[in-house]
Amino acid sequence: MVRNLLLFFVVLSNVILAQNKLNLIPYPQKIEVLKGEFIIPETLLLSGDLPKEETEYFKKRLGSMMKFQYAQKGSGTHLTNSIIPPVSVTDVEKKKEYYSIEISPKQIHVNSYSRQGYFLALQTLIQLFEDHQADRKIPVLKIEDQPKFSWRGMHLDVCRHFFTVDEVKQYIDYLAMYKLNTFHWHLTDDQGWRIEIKKYPKLTQLGSKRKESMIGAYVDNTFDGKPYGPFFYTQEQIKDVVKYAQQRHITVVPEIEMPGHALAALTAYPELACTKGPFEPATKWGVFDDVFCPKEETFTFLENVLDEVMKLFPSQYIHIGGDECPKTRWKECAHCQELIKKNNLKDEHGLQSYFIHRIEKYVNSKGRKIIGWDEILEGGLAPNAAVMSWTGVNGGIEAAKSGHFAVMTPGAYCYFDHYQGDPQSEPNAFGGFTPLDKIYSYNPIPSELNAEQAKYIMGVQANLWTEYITDFRQVQYMIFPRLMALSEVSWGTSDPKNYKEFENRVIDQFKVLDKMKVNYARSIYNLSGKVIPSSNGIAYELSTSQNSDGIRYTLDGTDPSINSKTYQGPVSIPGSLTIKSAYFEDGKLKSAVSSQQFTISKATGKNITLEQQPSENYSFGGAFTLVDGIIGNTRQLGKTWLGFQGKDVTAVIDFGQKTNFSEVYFNTLENKGSWIHLANSAQIFVSDDNRNFKTIKEIGKEEIQKAKGKIKLGVGSQNSRYIKVKIENAGIIPSGNPGADSKAWLFVDEIGVN
């Protein structure tokens, strides 16, 4: 049944106000701003028949601005509440998040089909009130609104680092503020088991703590030596969080990882593994070979765990993980090999599909559905499973084309553990480079899908993995303001062409975050640098969300001051040097000082082509990144490296004319815990016509390993127009390594020629 939900307010005067763009995130689907204004009163009168729970939330959010009073019926205040004739159940389901708002000089009228729609309307009103707190004048307007996507999610990993119930509730509040409706709670992993299961007490007795934790960059391989835990949520605490989320119309989707990422569980119950153990919760990040063994006692265990999980979480979907499951132990396990033969499975990938099918059948028998990371596609997707597409967009495309629902969460756009600003001025992060504008540019509907297939894309979600996030202030830093971009993308009103307008609304929202004492990232204020080709080689283009007239820079390595050179356009880089830049306002430094070192070679700024393109996660700048004069930082896989999974790198550089040279250099990276391996080999070729290439140098695996990936090769005296550099990927990761049997990553940075 449709309910008209009304808010009425006492007003003092009526003054004409003109306003074209409102500071709202996500921006509504339809807004009509009219002449006139509503004056925010000292006391807000509320209709007595409004839904109490949502209205109390509204009052709490705006309690510092005004007082509230429920109007009495027949008091002469003209407060009425009308009921519209009922509509079909189907229509109600389609419109459960619909709302409209009409603001007149005398009242505000909210119309919705459900309490959920009403709650979303309140979020819009809260933003309007907060934005006009100073002048206390809201424009007369009409809003008609509902989201494009039904799944608008944020994920939180509490296994690598744990967060308290109060902190999780704060996280849920942030989602509600920006109209997200799904909280994906990552509760189990190799590094910790965080949910109480009464039938299996050792899961939290043994699996919720670890002897120490990795700290600093992964390549440092250093540990803090401090015991971590025991940390977990009791079932009563989980019930409390679920209820709290429900009051904010947010669905909590729990994740119980299987068959991989199971070390914490195997520590408690080693009999569920393929080997005898003993095991311990992981102290490092990454992927580990010991996983659940698909034997009957394992399925009994997981079914019992899921029984308790499903009693705690009323969500339609239960997330079962399914990602990054090495097959090493299964290949060596007699039981697994017998199971493959018995069920006529093709291989270990087929065994993973068998595992997921078994779990899905059980979850379906309880009236629920499973969702998992896109590796659950391996060996064939379970009949009713939904896919969370994280390795890229292909998992979502494959699922949708086969009639399965999918949530798009590709790492290139939706991983909030990546850097959001210049890695040199940001706290240590996992890697990648996912700034605000990149998230805002994302379209969750892949272009490869037709209109019918696109209906299977439920929505979009961002993920926050916490390997490098040790406290809740850092959680805040990593999600804000990027959560705002996700909000507008998932609502369906993002417009990348007008990104600057969105950026202005984000900056306006900062005053709300300041009031809430949220530790948000201010990267948006910092300078952004981009290398571009120029007639003399390369130039460095600087930009800021503020007035570019405030940018100052130096070329001698000293910190800029208000008296340094004023930025007037891309700065030519004549040779190897360090450029430092900063933004000043009213004579004062307002941004962090940005520093960029350039190492110039004969290849710098030249035309370059790649036979195969890098992974979208690590593709910033494209092929030009390899000749932009910037040597990659081995601790930060953000802007300066290109990453290729399972692919060789073949780059051709055109000098433009025949050029003398005798040395070629490039760097590759090794970080086996993240599946990054040094190259197997490299070859250098030259040509004058870009068709017929001659080999001038080859280097093998041993030499590359001896040089630790920092390759500098003498190639004799050469005089050619084209140079081709071919770097061979390590291929399939061998047994005994994290990610065994998966495609290795090859990371490459600058290719220099001297």
PDB file of N, CA and C in Angstrom, residues 658-701:
ATOM      1  N   LYS A 658      67.104   7.375 -37.037  1.00  0.00           N
ATOM      2  CA  LYS A 658      68.171   6.476 -36.595  1.00  0.00           C
ATOM      3  C   LYS A 658      68.957   7.129 -35.463  1.00  0.00           C
ATOM      4  N   THR A 659      69.175   6.359 -34.396  1.00  0.00           N
ATOM      5  CA  THR A 659      69.744   6.900 -33.168  1.00  0.00           C
ATOM      6  C   THR A 659      70.854   5.980 -32.660  1.00  0.00           C
ATOM      7  N   ASN A 660      71.926   6.594 -32.178  1.00  0.00           N
ATOM      8  CA  ASN A 660      73.028   5.819 -31.608  1.00  0.00           C
ATOM      9  C   ASN A 660      72.737   5.495 -30.143  1.00  0.00           C
ATOM     10  N   PHE A 661      73.005   4.267 -29.742  1.00  0.00           N
ATOM     11  CA  PHE A 661      72.881   3.885 -28.334  1.00  0.00           C
ATOM     12  C   PHE A 661      73.680   2.623 -28.079  1.00  0.00           C
ATOM     13  N   SER A 662      73.984   2.377 -26.802  1.00  0.00           N
ATOM     14  CA  SER A 662      74.782   1.200 -26.442  1.00  0.00           C
ATOM     15  C   SER A 662      74.302   0.524 -25.159  1.00  0.00           C
ATOM     16  N   GLU A 663      73.241   1.074 -24.551  1.00  0.00           N
ATOM     17  CA  GLU A 663      72.759   0.507 -23.284  1.00  0.00           C
ATOM     18  C   GLU A 663      71.237   0.558 -23.234  1.00  0.00           C
ATOM     19  N   VAL A 664      70.628  -0.503 -22.698  1.00  0.00           N
ATOM     20  CA  VAL A 664      69.177  -0.566 -22.489  1.00  0.00           C
ATOM     21  C   VAL A 664      68.932  -0.992 -21.040  1.00  0.00           C
ATOM     22  N   TYR A 665      68.009  -0.314 -20.377  1.00  0.00           N
ATOM     23  CA  TYR A 665      67.692  -0.708 -19.002  1.00  0.00           C
ATOM     24  C   TYR A 665      66.172  -0.749 -18.799  1.00  0.00           C
ATOM     25  N   PHE A 666      65.755  -1.588 -17.861  1.00  0.00           N
ATOM     26  CA  PHE A 666      64.356  -1.658 -17.419  1.00  0.00           C
ATOM     27  C   PHE A 666      64.330  -2.384 -16.088  1.00  0.00           C
ATOM     28  N   ASN A 667      63.230  -2.246 -15.372  1.00  0.00           N
ATOM     29  CA  ASN A 667      63.068  -2.910 -14.080  1.00  0.00           C
ATOM     30  C   ASN A 667      61.857  -3.825 -14.104  1.00  0.00           C
ATOM     31  N   THR A 668      62.003  -4.976 -13.478  1.00  0.00           N
ATOM     32  CA  THR A 668      60.850  -5.826 -13.181  1.00  0.00           C
ATOM     33  C   THR A 668      60.839  -6.036 -11.665  1.00  0.00           C
ATOM     34  N   LEU A 669      59.763  -6.600 -11.181  1.00  0.00           N
ATOM     35  CA  LEU A 669      59.535  -6.654  -9.738  1.00  0.00           C
ATOM     36  C   LEU A 669      59.290  -8.088  -9.290  1.00  0.00           C
ATOM     37  N   GLU A 670      59.694  -8.397  -8.061  1.00  0.00           N
ATOM     38  CA  GLU A 670      59.377  -9.698  -7.463  1.00  0.00           C
ATOM     39  C   GLU A 670      58.678  -9.489  -6.133  1.00  0.00           C
ATOM     40  N   ASN A 671      57.502 -10.078  -6.000  1.00  0.00           N
ATOM     41  CA  ASN A 671      56.729 -10.047  -4.755  1.00  0.00           C
ATOM     42  C   ASN A 671      55.829 -11.282  -4.792  1.00  0.00           C
ATOM     43  N   LYS A 672      56.421 -12.439  -4.488  1.00  0.00           N
ATOM     44  CA  LYS A 672      55.734 -13.705  -4.705  1.00  0.00           C
ATOM     45  C   LYS A 672      54.457 -13.844  -3.893  1.00  0.00           C
ATOM     46  N   GLY A 673      54.411 -13.197  -2.740  1.00  0.00           N
ATOM     47  CA  GLY A 673      53.200 -13.257  -1.937  1.00  0.00           C
ATOM     48  C   GLY A 673      52.010 -12.638  -2.633  1.00  0.00           C
ATOM     49  N   SER A 674      52.278 -11.715  -3.547  1.00  0.00           N
ATOM     50  CA  SER A 674      51.216 -11.096  -4.347  1.00  0.00           C
ATOM     51  C   SER A 674      51.206 -11.640  -5.773  1.00  0.00           C
ATOM     52  N   TRP A 675      51.847 -12.793  -5.981  1.00  0.00           N
ATOM     53  CA  TRP A 675      51.877 -13.498  -7.261  1.00  0.00           C
ATOM     54  C   TRP A 675      52.705 -12.765  -8.321  1.00  0.00           C
ATOM     55  N   ILE A 676      53.573 -11.852  -7.886  1.00  0.00           N
ATOM     56  CA  ILE A 676      54.403 -11.100  -8.821  1.00  0.00           C
ATOM     57  C   ILE A 676      55.762 -11.778  -8.900  1.00  0.00           C
ATOM     58  N   HIS A 677      56.146 -12.213 -10.099  1.00  0.00           N
ATOM     59  CA  HIS A 677      57.390 -12.948 -10.303  1.00  0.00           C
ATOM     60  C   HIS A 677      58.286 -12.223 -11.294  1.00  0.00           C
ATOM     61  N   LEU A 678      59.583 -12.399 -11.106  1.00  0.00           N
ATOM     62  CA  LEU A 678      60.528 -11.852 -12.070  1.00  0.00           C
ATOM     63  C   LEU A 678      60.339 -12.518 -13.426  1.00  0.00           C
ATOM     64  N   ALA A 679      60.790 -11.841 -14.460  1.00  0.00           N
ATOM     65  CA  ALA A 679      60.643 -12.364 -15.816  1.00  0.00           C
ATOM     66  C   ALA A 679      61.488 -13.619 -16.013  1.00  0.00           C
ATOM     67  N   ASN A 680      61.055 -14.448 -16.941  1.00  0.00           N
ATOM     68  CA  ASN A 680      61.817 -15.648 -17.294  1.00  0.00           C
ATOM     69  C   ASN A 680      62.993 -15.321 -18.191  1.00  0.00           C
ATOM     70  N   SER A 681      62.795 -14.320 -19.063  1.00  0.00           N
ATOM     71  CA  SER A 681      63.851 -13.956 -20.007  1.00  0.00           C
ATOM     72  C   SER A 681      63.535 -12.594 -20.598  1.00  0.00           C
ATOM     73  N   ALA A 682      64.518 -12.040 -21.312  1.00  0.00           N
ATOM     74  CA  ALA A 682      64.292 -10.785 -22.028  1.00  0.00           C
ATOM     75  C   ALA A 682      65.148 -10.777 -23.286  1.00  0.00           C
ATOM     76  N   GLN A 683      64.613 -10.127 -24.304  1.00  0.00           N
ATOM     77  CA  GLN A 683      65.323 -10.012 -25.577  1.00  0.00           C
ATOM     78  C   GLN A 683      65.230  -8.575 -26.080  1.00  0.00           C
ATOM     79  N   ILE A 684      66.307  -8.112 -26.692  1.00  0.00           N
ATOM     80  CA  ILE A 684      66.348  -6.783 -27.287  1.00  0.00           C
ATOM     81  C   ILE A 684      66.557  -6.936 -28.793  1.00  0.00           C
ATOM     82  N   PHE A 685      65.749  -6.229 -29.560  1.00  0.00           N
ATOM     83  CA  PHE A 685      65.828  -6.268 -31.020  1.00  0.00           C
ATOM     84  C   PHE A 685      65.939  -4.840 -31.558  1.00  0.00           C
ATOM     85  N   VAL A 686      66.479  -4.696 -32.784  1.00  0.00           N
ATOM     86  CA  VAL A 686      66.505  -3.394 -33.457  1.00  0.00           C
ATOM     87  C   VAL A 686      65.994  -3.556 -34.884  1.00  0.00           C
ATOM     88  N   SER A 687      65.520  -2.435 -35.439  1.00  0.00           N
ATOM     89  CA  SER A 687      64.997  -2.431 -36.801  1.00  0.00           C
ATOM     90  C   SER A 687      65.026  -1.004 -37.334  1.00  0.00           C
ATOM     91  N   ASP A 688      65.062  -0.896 -38.653  1.00  0.00           N
ATOM     92  CA  ASP A 688      64.946   0.418 -39.295  1.00  0.00           C
ATOM     93  C   ASP A 688      63.613   0.605 -39.999  1.00  0.00           C
ATOM     94  N   ASP A 689      62.825  -0.481 -40.123  1.00  0.00           N
ATOM     95  CA  ASP A 689      61.549  -0.379 -40.841  1.00  0.00           C
ATOM     96  C   ASP A 689      60.348  -0.854 -40.024  1.00  0.00           C
ATOM     97  N   ASN A 690      60.570  -1.252 -38.769  1.00  0.00           N
ATOM     98  CA  ASN A 690      59.509  -1.733 -37.878  1.00  0.00           C
ATOM     99  C   ASN A 690      58.870  -3.031 -38.372  1.00  0.00           C
ATOM    100  N   ARG A 691      59.569  -3.726 -39.269  1.00  0.00           N
ATOM    101  CA  ARG A 691      59.077  -5.038 -39.737  1.00  0.00           C
ATOM    102  C   ARG A 691      60.133  -6.122 -39.536  1.00  0.00           C
ATOM    103  N   ASN A 692      61.323  -5.820 -39.969  1.00  0.00           N
ATOM    104  CA  ASN A 692      62.414  -6.786 -39.872  1.00  0.00           C
ATOM    105  C   ASN A 692      63.300  -6.423 -38.684  1.00  0.00           C
ATOM    106  N   PHE A 693      63.226  -7.243 -37.626  1.00  0.00           N
ATOM    107  CA  PHE A 693      63.964  -6.975 -36.398  1.00  0.00           C
ATOM    108  C   PHE A 693      65.128  -7.951 -36.241  1.00  0.00           C
ATOM    109  N   LYS A 694      66.243  -7.438 -35.737  1.00  0.00           N
ATOM    110  CA  LYS A 694      67.437  -8.242 -35.493  1.00  0.00           C
ATOM    111  C   LYS A 694      67.691  -8.314 -33.987  1.00  0.00           C
ATOM    112  N   THR A 695      67.945  -9.516 -33.480  1.00  0.00           N
ATOM    113  CA  THR A 695      68.243  -9.694 -32.061  1.00  0.00           C
ATOM    114  C   THR A 695      69.638  -9.176 -31.756  1.00  0.00           C
ATOM    115  N   ILE A 696      69.754  -8.317 -30.727  1.00  0.00           N
ATOM    116  CA  ILE A 696      71.069  -7.802 -30.342  1.00  0.00           C
ATOM    117  C   ILE A 696      71.462  -8.209 -28.921  1.00  0.00           C
ATOM    118  N   LYS A 697      70.487  -8.703 -28.138  1.00  0.00           N
ATOM    119  CA  LYS A 697      70.816  -9.102 -26.774  1.00  0.00           C
ATOM    120  C   LYS A 697      69.744 -10.025 -26.225  1.00  0.00           C
ATOM    121  N   GLU A 698      70.164 -11.044 -25.474  1.00  0.00           N
ATOM    122  CA  GLU A 698      69.240 -11.929 -24.770  1.00  0.00           C
ATOM    123  C   GLU A 698      69.743 -12.123 -23.346  1.00  0.00           C
ATOM    124  N   ILE A 699      68.814 -12.260 -22.431  1.00  0.00           N
ATOM    125  CA  ILE A 699      69.168 -12.484 -21.032  1.00  0.00           C
ATOM    126  C   ILE A 699      68.201 -13.512 -20.454  1.00  0.00           C
ATOM    127  N   GLY A 700      68.734 -14.445 -19.663  1.00  0.00           N
ATOM    128  CA  GLY A 700      67.917 -15.525 -19.132  1.00  0.00           C
ATOM    129  C   GLY A 700      67.473 -15.301 -17.701  1.00  0.00           C
ATOM    130  N   LYS A 701      66.763 -16.291 -17.187  1.00  0.00           N
ATOM    131  CA  LYS A 701      66.162 -16.198 -15.851  1.00  0.00           C
ATOM    132  C   LYS A 701      67.207 -16.012 -14.759  1.00  0.00           C
TER     133      LYS A 701
END
